Structure formats: structure tokens, C-alpha cells
GROMACS .gro file of C-alpha atoms in nm:
model
  462
    1MET     CA    1  18.794  -7.336  10.754
    2GLY     CA    2  19.115  -7.395  10.558
    3LYS     CA    3  19.160  -7.619  10.259
    4PHE     CA    4  19.354  -7.881  10.455
    5THR     CA    5  19.320  -8.030  10.803
    6GLU     CA    6  19.550  -8.173  11.066
    7ASN     CA    7  19.429  -8.520  10.967
    8ASP     CA    8  19.556  -8.471  10.611
    9THR     CA    9  19.904  -8.398  10.745
   10GLU     CA   10  19.894  -8.676  11.003
   11ASN     CA   11  19.772  -8.940  10.755
   12PHE     CA   12  20.047  -8.857  10.505
   13TYR     CA   13  20.351  -8.792  10.720
   14GLY     CA   14  20.249  -9.026  11.001
   15SER     CA   15  20.277  -9.347  10.800
   16GLN     CA   16  20.582  -9.569  10.813
   17GLU     CA   17  20.567  -9.601  10.432
   18THR     CA   18  20.614  -9.224  10.393
   19ASP     CA   19  20.892  -9.223  10.650
   20ASP     CA   20  21.075  -9.504  10.469
   21PHE     CA   21  21.041  -9.321  10.137
   22TYR     CA   22  21.196  -9.000  10.265
   23ARG     CA   23  21.476  -9.186  10.443
   24SER     CA   24  21.574  -9.342  10.108
   25PHE     CA   25  21.700  -9.012   9.965
   26TRP     CA   26  21.684  -8.731  10.230
   27ASP     CA   27  21.867  -8.880  10.525
   28SER     CA   28  21.875  -9.247  10.617
   29ASP     CA   29  21.877  -9.146  10.984
   30GLY     CA   30  21.532  -8.988  10.945
   31THR     CA   31  21.617  -8.617  10.961
   32LEU     CA   32  21.372  -8.428  10.742
   33HIS     CA   33  21.453  -8.058  10.712
   34TRP     CA   34  21.626  -7.831  10.463
   35GLY     CA   35  21.990  -7.732  10.458
   36LEU     CA   36  22.206  -7.424  10.499
   37TRP     CA   37  22.456  -7.423  10.215
   38ASP     CA   38  22.802  -7.276  10.172
   39GLN     CA   39  22.785  -7.080   9.848
   40LYS     CA   40  23.158  -7.135   9.787
   41GLY     CA   41  23.207  -7.499   9.879
   42GLU     CA   42  23.047  -7.836   9.819
   43VAL     CA   43  22.877  -8.022  10.099
   44THR     CA   44  22.636  -8.313  10.109
   45TYR     CA   45  22.268  -8.270  10.180
   46VAL     CA   46  22.309  -8.427  10.526
   47GLN     CA   47  22.593  -8.186  10.604
   48ALA     CA   48  22.387  -7.886  10.493
   49SER     CA   49  22.093  -8.006  10.700
   50GLN     CA   50  22.315  -8.038  11.007
   51ARG     CA   51  22.461  -7.693  10.939
   52MET     CA   52  22.108  -7.547  10.961
   53THR     CA   53  22.058  -7.714  11.298
   54GLU     CA   54  22.389  -7.576  11.424
   55PHE     CA   55  22.308  -7.227  11.292
   56MET     CA   56  21.980  -7.228  11.485
   57PHE     CA   57  22.148  -7.360  11.798
   58ALA     CA   58  22.427  -7.098  11.788
   59GLY     CA   59  22.190  -6.813  11.875
   60SER     CA   60  21.943  -7.005  12.086
   61GLY     CA   61  22.103  -6.973  12.428
   62ILE     CA   62  22.017  -7.335  12.510
   63THR     CA   63  22.220  -7.467  12.807
   64LYS     CA   64  22.215  -7.762  13.043
   65ASP     CA   65  21.954  -7.580  13.251
   66SER     CA   66  21.712  -7.531  12.962
   67ARG     CA   67  21.381  -7.712  12.912
   68VAL     CA   68  21.314  -7.729  12.537
   69LEU     CA   69  20.998  -7.811  12.347
   70ASP     CA   70  21.072  -7.951  11.999
   71LEU     CA   71  20.766  -7.889  11.779
   72GLY     CA   72  20.723  -8.150  11.507
   73CYS     CA   73  21.015  -8.355  11.633
   74GLY     CA   74  20.972  -8.623  11.367
   75ASN     CA   75  21.206  -8.913  11.432
   76GLY     CA   76  21.365  -8.732  11.725
   77ASN     CA   77  21.708  -8.655  11.579
   78SER     CA   78  21.719  -8.284  11.664
   79SER     CA   79  21.577  -8.343  12.012
   80ILE     CA   80  21.843  -8.601  12.088
   81TRP     CA   81  22.118  -8.384  11.934
   82LEU     CA   82  22.020  -8.086  12.152
   83ALA     CA   83  22.023  -8.302  12.466
   84GLN     CA   84  22.360  -8.452  12.372
   85LYS     CA   85  22.505  -8.110  12.292
   86THR     CA   86  22.404  -7.938  12.615
   87GLY     CA   87  22.258  -8.182  12.866
   88CYS     CA   88  21.927  -7.994  12.851
   89GLU     CA   89  21.584  -8.151  12.889
   90VAL     CA   90  21.388  -8.187  12.564
   91VAL     CA   91  21.025  -8.277  12.506
   92GLY     CA   92  20.947  -8.364  12.145
   93ILE     CA   93  20.594  -8.367  12.007
   94ASP     CA   94  20.461  -8.473  11.668
   95LEU     CA   95  20.129  -8.564  11.504
   96GLY     CA   96  20.272  -8.874  11.337
   97GLU     CA   97  20.236  -9.191  11.541
   98ALA     CA   98  20.500  -9.376  11.338
   99ARG     CA   99  20.755  -9.102  11.389
  100ILE     CA  100  20.691  -9.075  11.761
  101GLN     CA  101  20.743  -9.450  11.788
  102ASN     CA  102  21.067  -9.418  11.589
  103ALA     CA  103  21.181  -9.136  11.817
  104LYS     CA  104  21.106  -9.337  12.133
  105GLN     CA  105  21.293  -9.634  11.991
  106LYS     CA  106  21.595  -9.418  11.904
  107ARG     CA  107  21.586  -9.257  12.248
  108GLN     CA  108  21.650  -9.603  12.404
  109GLU     CA  109  22.001  -9.582  12.264
  110TYR     CA  110  22.067  -9.284  12.496
  111PRO     CA  111  21.939  -9.379  12.842
  112SER     CA  112  22.120  -9.097  13.019
  113LEU     CA  113  21.956  -8.818  12.817
  114LYS     CA  114  21.658  -8.620  12.943
  115VAL     CA  115  21.456  -8.661  12.622
  116TYR     CA  116  21.085  -8.747  12.605
  117PHE     CA  117  20.846  -8.788  12.314
  118LYS     CA  118  20.469  -8.774  12.286
  119GLU     CA  119  20.201  -8.750  12.020
  120ALA     CA  120  20.038  -8.406  12.036
  121SER     CA  121  19.911  -8.113  11.829
  122ILE     CA  122  20.082  -7.772  11.823
  123THR     CA  123  19.738  -7.606  11.836
  124ASN     CA  124  19.657  -7.776  12.168
  125LEU     CA  125  19.980  -7.823  12.359
  126PRO     CA  126  19.937  -8.050  12.665
  127PHE     CA  127  20.159  -7.836  12.889
  128GLU     CA  128  20.115  -7.574  13.162
  129ASP     CA  129  20.165  -7.202  13.105
  130ASN     CA  130  20.527  -7.081  13.129
  131ASP     CA  131  20.663  -7.436  13.111
  132PHE     CA  132  20.960  -7.411  12.871
  133THR     CA  133  21.267  -7.193  12.841
  134HIS     CA  134  21.287  -7.263  12.466
  135VAL     CA  135  21.062  -7.374  12.182
  136TRP     CA  136  21.236  -7.513  11.877
  137SER     CA  137  21.094  -7.605  11.537
  138GLN     CA  138  21.241  -7.704  11.199
  139ALA     CA  139  21.044  -7.736  10.873
  140VAL     CA  140  20.713  -7.798  11.050
  141LEU     CA  141  20.490  -7.498  11.108
  142TYR     CA  142  20.368  -7.469  10.749
  143HIS     CA  143  20.177  -7.791  10.820
  144VAL     CA  144  19.983  -7.625  11.105
  145HIS     CA  145  19.653  -7.524  10.948
  146ASP     CA  146  19.545  -7.298  11.235
  147LEU     CA  147  19.887  -7.141  11.262
  148LYS     CA  148  19.784  -6.831  11.455
  149LYS     CA  149  19.643  -7.056  11.729
  150GLY     CA  150  19.962  -7.263  11.722
  151LEU     CA  151  20.181  -6.955  11.761
  152ALA     CA  152  19.963  -6.836  12.050
  153GLU     CA  153  20.012  -7.175  12.215
  154VAL     CA  154  20.388  -7.136  12.180
  155TYR     CA  155  20.368  -6.799  12.351
  156ARG     CA  156  20.157  -6.947  12.633
  157VAL     CA  157  20.396  -7.233  12.720
  158LEU     CA  158  20.714  -7.023  12.708
  159LYS     CA  159  20.855  -6.877  13.026
  160ASP     CA  160  20.921  -6.504  13.048
  161GLN     CA  161  21.229  -6.426  12.836
  162GLY     CA  162  21.192  -6.769  12.680
  163VAL     CA  163  21.320  -6.816  12.324
  164PHE     CA  164  21.119  -6.933  12.022
  165ILE     CA  165  21.354  -7.030  11.739
  166PHE     CA  166  21.223  -7.175  11.412
  167ASP     CA  167  21.216  -7.178  11.036
  168ASP     CA  168  20.910  -7.198  10.812
  169LEU     CA  169  20.790  -7.175  10.454
  170VAL     CA  170  20.635  -6.848  10.345
  171GLN     CA  171  20.434  -6.724  10.047
  172PRO     CA  172  20.611  -6.408   9.920
  173ARG     CA  173  20.337  -6.314   9.672
  174LYS     CA  174  19.962  -6.364   9.663
  175ASP     CA  175  19.928  -6.467   9.299
  176ILE     CA  176  20.035  -6.830   9.264
  177SER     CA  177  20.060  -7.018   8.937
  178GLU     CA  178  19.871  -7.342   8.884
  179GLU     CA  179  20.199  -7.533   8.866
  180ALA     CA  180  20.307  -7.394   9.203
  181ARG     CA  181  19.967  -7.475   9.347
  182ILE     CA  182  19.992  -7.841   9.236
  183HIS     CA  183  20.359  -7.914   9.298
  184VAL     CA  184  20.412  -7.701   9.609
  185TYR     CA  185  20.104  -7.600   9.802
  186ASP     CA  186  19.869  -7.892   9.747
  187ARG     CA  187  20.145  -8.151   9.760
  188LEU     CA  188  20.267  -8.018  10.096
  189PHE     CA  189  19.919  -7.944  10.238
  190PHE     CA  190  20.046  -7.587  10.268
  191GLU     CA  191  19.798  -7.299  10.260
  192GLY     CA  192  20.051  -7.014  10.255
  193LYS     CA  193  19.906  -6.781  10.515
  194TYR     CA  194  20.208  -6.552  10.559
  195SER     CA  195  20.473  -6.372  10.362
  196HIS     CA  196  20.803  -6.302  10.541
  197GLU     CA  197  20.679  -5.953  10.635
  198SER     CA  198  20.330  -6.056  10.749
  199TYR     CA  199  20.477  -6.344  10.951
  200LEU     CA  200  20.701  -6.095  11.127
  201ASN     CA  201  20.403  -5.871  11.202
  202GLU     CA  202  20.197  -6.164  11.332
  203LEU     CA  203  20.473  -6.262  11.574
  204LYS     CA  204  20.491  -5.903  11.701
  205ASN     CA  205  20.114  -5.879  11.737
  206LEU     CA  206  20.116  -6.195  11.951
  207GLY     CA  207  20.364  -6.025  12.185
  208PHE     CA  208  20.694  -6.174  12.069
  209MET     CA  209  21.007  -5.963  12.041
  210VAL     CA  210  21.165  -6.072  11.713
  211VAL     CA  211  21.544  -6.047  11.751
  212GLN     CA  212  21.627  -6.216  11.419
  213ALA     CA  213  21.431  -6.245  11.094
  214GLN     CA  214  21.608  -6.371  10.781
  215ASP     CA  215  21.495  -6.460  10.432
  216ILE     CA  216  21.689  -6.779  10.356
  217SER     CA  217  21.504  -6.876  10.036
  218TRP     CA  218  21.830  -6.923   9.840
  219HIS     CA  219  21.915  -7.217  10.068
  220LEU     CA  220  21.570  -7.371  10.014
  221ASN     CA  221  21.623  -7.354   9.638
  222LYS     CA  222  21.963  -7.521   9.668
  223SER     CA  223  21.813  -7.788   9.894
  224TYR     CA  224  21.552  -7.886   9.638
  225GLN     CA  225  21.801  -7.876   9.351
  226VAL     CA  226  22.007  -8.139   9.534
  227LEU     CA  227  21.704  -8.341   9.642
  228ALA     CA  228  21.562  -8.342   9.287
  229GLU     CA  229  21.879  -8.518   9.168
  230GLN     CA  230  21.893  -8.756   9.463
  231VAL     CA  231  21.533  -8.877   9.425
  232LYS     CA  232  21.536  -8.905   9.043
  233PRO     CA  233  21.640  -9.276   9.035
  234ILE     CA  234  21.366  -9.357   9.289
  235SER     CA  235  21.075  -9.137   9.181
  236ALA     CA  236  21.068  -8.928   8.864
  237LYS     CA  237  20.738  -8.775   8.980
  238THR     CA  238  20.886  -8.647   9.307
  239SER     CA  239  21.195  -8.522   9.123
  240LEU     CA  240  20.971  -8.322   8.887
  241SER     CA  241  20.783  -8.171   9.184
  242TYR     CA  242  21.114  -8.067   9.343
  243GLU     CA  243  21.223  -7.903   9.017
  244LYS     CA  244  20.891  -7.717   9.009
  245MET     CA  245  20.954  -7.605   9.367
  246CYS     CA  246  21.284  -7.451   9.255
  247GLU     CA  247  21.097  -7.267   8.978
  248ALA     CA  248  20.845  -7.144   9.232
  249ILE     CA  249  21.122  -7.009   9.454
  250ASP     CA  250  21.280  -6.832   9.156
  251LYS     CA  251  20.943  -6.671   9.078
  252GLN     CA  252  20.894  -6.572   9.446
  253GLU     CA  253  20.595  -6.800   9.475
  254LEU     CA  254  20.761  -6.981   9.764
  255GLY     CA  255  21.011  -6.872  10.026
  256TRP     CA  256  21.183  -6.984  10.343
  257SER     CA  257  21.228  -6.770  10.655
  258PHE     CA  258  21.412  -6.801  10.983
  259PHE     CA  259  21.296  -6.630  11.304
  260GLN     CA  260  21.431  -6.601  11.656
  261CYS     CA  261  21.188  -6.449  11.906
  262GLU     CA  262  21.159  -6.393  12.277
  263LYS     CA  263  20.859  -6.371  12.506
  264VAL     CA  264  20.925  -6.056  12.706
  265GLN     CA  265  20.688  -5.919  12.966
  266ASP     CA  266  20.909  -5.645  13.111
  267ARG     CA  267  21.091  -5.499  12.812
  268VAL     CA  268  21.285  -5.238  13.011
  269GLU     CA  269  21.442  -5.502  13.235
  270TRP     CA  270  21.501  -5.712  12.921
  271VAL     CA  271  21.724  -5.448  12.763
  272TYR     CA  272  21.895  -5.382  13.098
  273SER     CA  273  21.992  -5.751  13.108
  274SER     CA  274  22.172  -5.744  12.770
  275GLN     CA  275  22.505  -5.925  12.794
  276ASN     CA  276  22.689  -5.738  12.516
  277GLU     CA  277  22.652  -5.476  12.243
  278GLN     CA  278  22.533  -5.727  11.984
  279VAL     CA  279  22.250  -5.849  12.206
  280LEU     CA  280  22.162  -5.490  12.301
  281GLU     CA  281  22.144  -5.390  11.933
  282GLN     CA  282  21.924  -5.690  11.849
  283ARG     CA  283  21.689  -5.612  12.134
  284TYR     CA  284  21.647  -5.247  12.044
  285ASN     CA  285  21.600  -5.336  11.679
  286SER     CA  286  21.319  -5.572  11.776
  287TRP     CA  287  21.162  -5.320  12.013
  288ALA     CA  288  21.171  -5.015  11.783
  289ASP     CA  289  20.817  -5.052  11.646
  290LYS     CA  290  20.652  -5.061  11.988
  291TYR     CA  291  20.907  -4.875  12.198
  292GLU     CA  292  20.719  -4.548  12.238
  293THR     CA  293  20.380  -4.721  12.274
  294ASP     CA  294  20.516  -4.940  12.555
  295LEU     CA  295  20.665  -4.643  12.739
  296ALA     CA  296  20.377  -4.400  12.688
  297GLY     CA  297  20.273  -4.227  13.010
  298LYS     CA  298  20.545  -4.395  13.215
  299TYR     CA  299  20.874  -4.263  13.083
  300ASP     CA  300  20.925  -3.890  13.143
  301SER     CA  301  21.305  -3.879  13.110
  302PRO     CA  302  21.308  -3.727  12.757
  303ARG     CA  303  21.087  -3.432  12.854
  304ILE     CA  304  21.257  -3.354  13.186
  305SER     CA  305  21.608  -3.402  13.045
  306ALA     CA  306  21.538  -3.179  12.745
  307GLN     CA  307  21.392  -2.905  12.962
  308THR     CA  308  21.694  -2.924  13.195
  309LEU     CA  309  21.941  -2.893  12.908
  310VAL     CA  310  21.759  -2.602  12.741
  311SER     CA  311  21.754  -2.412  13.071
  312HIS     CA  312  22.134  -2.393  13.046
  313LEU     CA  313  22.156  -2.298  12.677
  314ASN     CA  314  22.215  -1.934  12.580
  315ASP     CA  315  22.144  -2.003  12.213
  316LYS     CA  316  21.865  -2.224  12.078
  317ASN     CA  317  22.072  -2.271  11.763
  318ALA     CA  318  22.348  -2.439  11.963
  319SER     CA  319  22.489  -2.757  11.807
  320ILE     CA  320  22.362  -3.051  12.015
  321LEU     CA  321  22.465  -3.419  12.003
  322ASP     CA  322  22.193  -3.659  12.122
  323VAL     CA  323  22.389  -3.967  12.231
  324GLY     CA  324  22.180  -4.285  12.207
  325CYS     CA  325  21.894  -4.097  12.047
  326GLY     CA  326  21.681  -4.410  12.005
  327THR     CA  327  21.348  -4.332  11.837
  328GLY     CA  328  21.410  -3.958  11.878
  329MET     CA  329  21.205  -3.886  12.191
  330VAL     CA  330  21.469  -3.651  12.335
  331GLY     CA  331  21.525  -3.484  11.998
  332GLU     CA  332  21.153  -3.427  11.961
  333GLU     CA  333  21.135  -3.260  12.302
  334LEU     CA  334  21.438  -3.040  12.223
  335TYR     CA  335  21.285  -2.942  11.890
  336GLN     CA  336  20.959  -2.840  12.055
  337LEU     CA  337  21.163  -2.620  12.287
  338GLY     CA  338  21.316  -2.438  11.988
  339CYS     CA  339  21.637  -2.632  11.927
  340THR     CA  340  21.693  -2.707  11.558
  341ASN     CA  341  22.062  -2.797  11.526
  342ILE     CA  342  22.057  -3.154  11.660
  343ILE     CA  343  22.262  -3.458  11.554
  344GLY     CA  344  22.157  -3.806  11.671
  345ILE     CA  345  22.365  -4.120  11.711
  346ASP     CA  346  22.251  -4.469  11.814
  347LEU     CA  347  22.350  -4.833  11.807
  348SER     CA  348  22.024  -4.959  11.653
  349ASP     CA  349  21.932  -4.921  11.285
  350ASN     CA  350  21.560  -4.965  11.351
  351MET     CA  351  21.553  -4.710  11.632
  352LEU     CA  352  21.739  -4.462  11.411
  353GLU     CA  353  21.483  -4.508  11.132
  354LYS     CA  354  21.211  -4.405  11.375
  355ALA     CA  355  21.418  -4.103  11.484
  356LYS     CA  356  21.469  -3.993  11.123
  357GLU     CA  357  21.094  -4.010  11.058
  358LYS     CA  358  21.036  -3.739  11.318
  359GLY     CA  359  21.221  -3.482  11.110
  360VAL     CA  360  21.384  -3.311  11.409
  361TYR     CA  361  21.748  -3.411  11.349
  362LYS     CA  362  21.983  -3.254  11.095
  363LYS     CA  363  22.160  -3.590  11.068
  364CYS     CA  364  22.139  -3.933  11.229
  365TYR     CA  365  22.430  -4.176  11.239
  366LYS     CA  366  22.470  -4.534  11.349
  367ARG     CA  367  22.748  -4.545  11.607
  368ASN     CA  368  22.867  -4.785  11.877
  369ILE     CA  369  23.021  -4.543  12.124
  370GLU     CA  370  23.206  -4.819  12.309
  371THR     CA  371  23.383  -5.004  12.030
  372GLU     CA  372  23.397  -4.761  11.740
  373ASP     CA  373  23.547  -4.424  11.658
  374VAL     CA  374  23.248  -4.189  11.675
  375SER     CA  375  23.385  -4.023  11.358
  376LEU     CA  376  23.267  -3.673  11.442
  377PRO     CA  377  23.493  -3.362  11.463
  378LYS     CA  378  23.661  -3.290  11.794
  379ALA     CA  379  23.528  -2.994  11.994
  380SER     CA  380  23.240  -2.948  11.751
  381PHE     CA  381  22.935  -2.946  11.982
  382ASP     CA  382  22.800  -2.680  12.213
  383ALA     CA  383  22.600  -2.935  12.408
  384MET     CA  384  22.560  -3.311  12.447
  385ILE     CA  385  22.284  -3.510  12.607
  386SER     CA  386  22.263  -3.880  12.692
  387VAL     CA  387  21.943  -4.016  12.843
  388GLY     CA  388  21.937  -4.375  12.967
  389ILE     CA  389  22.259  -4.469  12.787
  390PHE     CA  390  22.491  -4.516  13.083
  391THR     CA  391  22.302  -4.780  13.274
  392TYR     CA  392  22.276  -5.157  13.325
  393GLY     CA  393  22.342  -5.362  13.010
  394HIS     CA  394  22.423  -5.050  12.805
  395ALA     CA  395  22.731  -4.837  12.738
  396ARG     CA  396  23.023  -4.859  12.979
  397PRO     CA  397  23.124  -4.533  13.153
  398SER     CA  398  23.461  -4.536  12.971
  399ALA     CA  399  23.277  -4.417  12.658
  400ILE     CA  400  23.209  -4.080  12.828
  401ASP     CA  401  23.574  -3.983  12.784
  402LYS     CA  402  23.552  -4.042  12.408
  403LEU     CA  403  23.237  -3.828  12.386
  404PHE     CA  404  23.390  -3.558  12.605
  405SER     CA  405  23.647  -3.480  12.335
  406LEU     CA  406  23.363  -3.383  12.095
  407LEU     CA  407  23.245  -3.103  12.329
  408LYS     CA  408  23.367  -2.745  12.306
  409VAL     CA  409  23.527  -2.579  12.608
  410GLY     CA  410  23.240  -2.418  12.799
  411GLY     CA  411  23.000  -2.669  12.644
  412ILE     CA  412  22.726  -2.849  12.837
  413PHE     CA  413  22.716  -3.226  12.887
  414GLU     CA  414  22.399  -3.364  13.042
  415ILE     CA  415  22.385  -3.728  13.158
  416THR     CA  416  22.059  -3.874  13.284
  417VAL     CA  417  22.111  -4.187  13.495
  418ARG     CA  418  21.932  -4.411  13.741
  419GLN     CA  419  22.003  -4.328  14.103
  420ASP     CA  420  22.092  -4.688  14.194
  421TYR     CA  421  22.336  -4.706  13.901
  422LEU     CA  422  22.503  -4.379  13.998
  423GLU     CA  423  22.545  -4.490  14.358
  424SER     CA  424  22.665  -4.846  14.285
  425ASN     CA  425  22.884  -4.817  13.975
  426GLN     CA  426  23.237  -4.728  14.082
  427GLU     CA  427  23.367  -4.696  13.727
  428PHE     CA  428  23.101  -4.435  13.651
  429LYS     CA  429  23.186  -4.242  13.968
  430GLN     CA  430  23.555  -4.247  13.880
  431VAL     CA  431  23.503  -4.125  13.520
  432ILE     CA  432  23.284  -3.828  13.613
  433ALA     CA  433  23.526  -3.735  13.892
  434GLU     CA  434  23.832  -3.732  13.666
  435LEU     CA  435  23.705  -3.539  13.364
  436ASN     CA  436  23.781  -3.170  13.333
  437TRP     CA  437  23.428  -3.036  13.398
  438ASN     CA  438  23.220  -2.892  13.675
  439LEU     CA  439  22.880  -3.014  13.796
  440LYS     CA  440  22.635  -2.729  13.736
  441GLU     CA  441  22.303  -2.888  13.831
  442LYS     CA  442  22.162  -3.220  13.949
  443VAL     CA  443  21.787  -3.266  13.899
  444GLU     CA  444  21.612  -3.557  14.072
  445PHE     CA  445  21.290  -3.706  13.934
  446THR     CA  446  21.101  -4.037  13.910
  447ILE     CA  447  20.995  -4.257  13.620
  448PHE     CA  448  20.795  -4.584  13.605
  449ASP     CA  449  20.619  -4.491  13.931
  450ASN     CA  450  20.914  -4.554  14.163
  451GLU     CA  451  21.246  -4.545  13.971
  452SER     CA  452  21.460  -4.251  14.089
  453MET     CA  453  21.663  -4.066  13.826
  454TYR     CA  454  21.921  -3.785  13.814
  455ALA     CA  455  21.969  -3.540  13.527
  456MET     CA  456  22.328  -3.423  13.582
  457VAL     CA  457  22.451  -3.111  13.398
  458PHE     CA  458  22.827  -3.058  13.360
  459ILE     CA  459  23.016  -2.763  13.209
  460LYS     CA  460  23.346  -2.842  13.033
  461VAL     CA  461  23.632  -2.621  13.151
  462GLY     CA  462  23.960  -2.536  12.972
   0.00000   0.00000   0.00000
């Protein structure tokens, strides 16, 4: 059992006396979370606090059709703001009876909004499975003393491809000074279960795909610097504790992290549904650690595609460009077949790191083949291979023309595509029809039990 309990948190934060105290110097409207500061300009604490809310909202994907759970809603300000901003439905929960009553009273000022509040615990959410499109939380989860159970509850109530967006305090190092223990951890009823890195791993182990993870501790430090000055005329004791919190942050005894996660049950369809290159890059970055484990035994494209390419090579030392090399599965297959002169390019930093670890590529480069100059010499490759790159939610067929210029005359270009994509995408059909190459071979095979694929081998002509 932990040092603190839910009752400790509820008894302290749930009282009207505590709420009135914090309103006197944090935000008279009852908002109680830290701020995102502009390092160049001066803003007030309330403005910085609102900036953090807007930063979280910007990447959340919340729309009028969303159903949002606001964990630790406090006095209801963020819940009401989200509903005003988008027209979405919001359910706010909190342990504190006084704050739930305040939230319900404030909600009466907005009768048209779909906002509801109830007293509940994060570790035992009173909702059905797959009930919410989004779960939102600000400056709350460090108070949850069985946090792993609380995170599992979040996963349970989220719909498939639902978004969990939150910030939380973290403990960057295990050795904590006595001052930090008194002024930070004991004062906040915070047991410090996770560092930024272990928090990230816990989310992944629970099944979340983490699309953003940021250390924002500088902003926490700035928040408490400002608060220490604001509270000094009211409570010298609290001001001293806030100064000690700044010292703890400087010593890496306390930190602040931001995470954006998604609950994804079919990760292949998830990447296929990416709306743009930025989303695609985020999703592959978040999938890199478990990509090969998830696809093991089901995804045979790298092996079949590599074998097909090698069957057309006259020289195993041929220079090969692996387009969209990912974690290096194709490169690994080519290497096992005797090819040793392979360059890999990919959109995702994290996927490329996995590819580099395999030791089968001469070089790996981060490249966006749609929007960037590939920055490789023209007519420098004997062969090129792209497996699963020209498909739904990925690179547009127009990028093939850019890649084509990197291939020598007489060189081989293999493209592996889904059958339904080949047959339905008119732009892809037009591109491959217009380029100066000849189709040499078309190999049909199946992946994921019933998904038909083609490995298409073209020879570039003069």
C-alpha cells in the first residue's frame, strides 16, 4: 500500500476552504493547473494557464461529435471551455465534493452546453467500456495513488482510436532530498511512481500508442516562480514551499511531462487512416518499439519482396535504395540474401533508429519523399525497392517520379502494393503508365490472412 490514500487527497482538495485559498492567488475563476510560458514575452499566470489548455486542445482532435471525459475536472472550467469551443459533450469527474458542486453551479450559466459533472474516482470509473472518444486531464494524475489501475481504467473507457491527452508530475531521479520530500512530495500527497521514461513505458505496456511525449519541466519551474511571488502576501509558508519546488525542479527531483496517446486495436488500419505526413510520422514513431512484434507471423511482404528483387539482380553488390525502410525488415532480408550495399530512407526517426540497430544498411537517412528533396545523387542506384509505401494514408504516387530520377538506366524498381489500392487509385495507375520503364514481373501473394498484394518489378529504359 502507498504512503497516501484517496481520502487524503479528497479531504484536502475537496474542502471549500482549500478551494477559496487557491482562488485567492492562482485564478479567481477556480482554474488550478500550471502554465505554458513564452520564453520571450511576459504573460500573466492566468494567460499561461490558458495557453496550456489551448496547447493540449490543438492536438486533441476534439470536435462537436466527441464525447470527452475530463478527469479531475475541479471547478469545471476546462470542461465548460471544451464544450464552448467545439460543441462536444463533456463529462467531468472529481473526488472533491465542494468542487463538483462548484462545477455544477457554474454549469447553470451555460444551459445549452452538453456538460455534466459527478463525484467519482479515476480508479473506478462509473462508465461502460468504449464509452468516450477522448479522455482529458490536467494537473491531476499525480494525486491518483493507484495510478496503474487508473490508467487501465482510462484505456477501458476509451473507444478504439480514442485519444488520451494529459499532463502529470514525474520524478526524474530516485534519490530525493529531505527538503523535496517535505515541500513537494508530502505536501502534494505525491508518491512519485514514474520518471518521464518509465511513464512512457507504462503507457505502452498498457496498450497505448504514445504519439507525443514532452518534458515540459521548464514551464513548471516558471509557474512556481510566479506563484511564489503571488502568494507571498497571503502565505509566507506556501511561498517558501513553492520556492523549494523550483529548487527541486532545478535539481531534477521533480518534473512535468505531457503525453498524447491513442487506444489502437488495429494498428495497420490506424496508419492507413493517417490524414497527413505529420500524423503518419507521429504514428510510426509511436509504433516503432512494437512494430515487428505486432506484425510477426502475419506480414510476409519484406521476405517475398526481397526475394523477388534479388532474383532480378546480376550483382549482389548492386547499390540498392530501400524507400520507406521502416525498422529495416526489408534490408534485413536483402542482407541475408547477400546484398550489402543498401541505403535506407524513412519518414520516422524512431523507425530509422531500429533499422540502424540491425547493421545491414551502409547509411540511413530521414527523408519525406513527398515534400522534400531526397538529396541523393541522380542516377546513382542500381535498384530501388518500396514495400508498403504507396498505399492508403502514406506517400502519394507523384513521389515515384522523384525517386525514378535516382535510378540508373537499366536499373530495377520494385514497388509492392495492395491489390485494392492498385486497382482503385487512378493517380497511381497514371504514374506507372507514364514513366519510362517496362514491367518485368508481377508477383501476387497474400498477407494478414486475406490481403492480396503485388510485387511489381520495373526496368528503367533509356
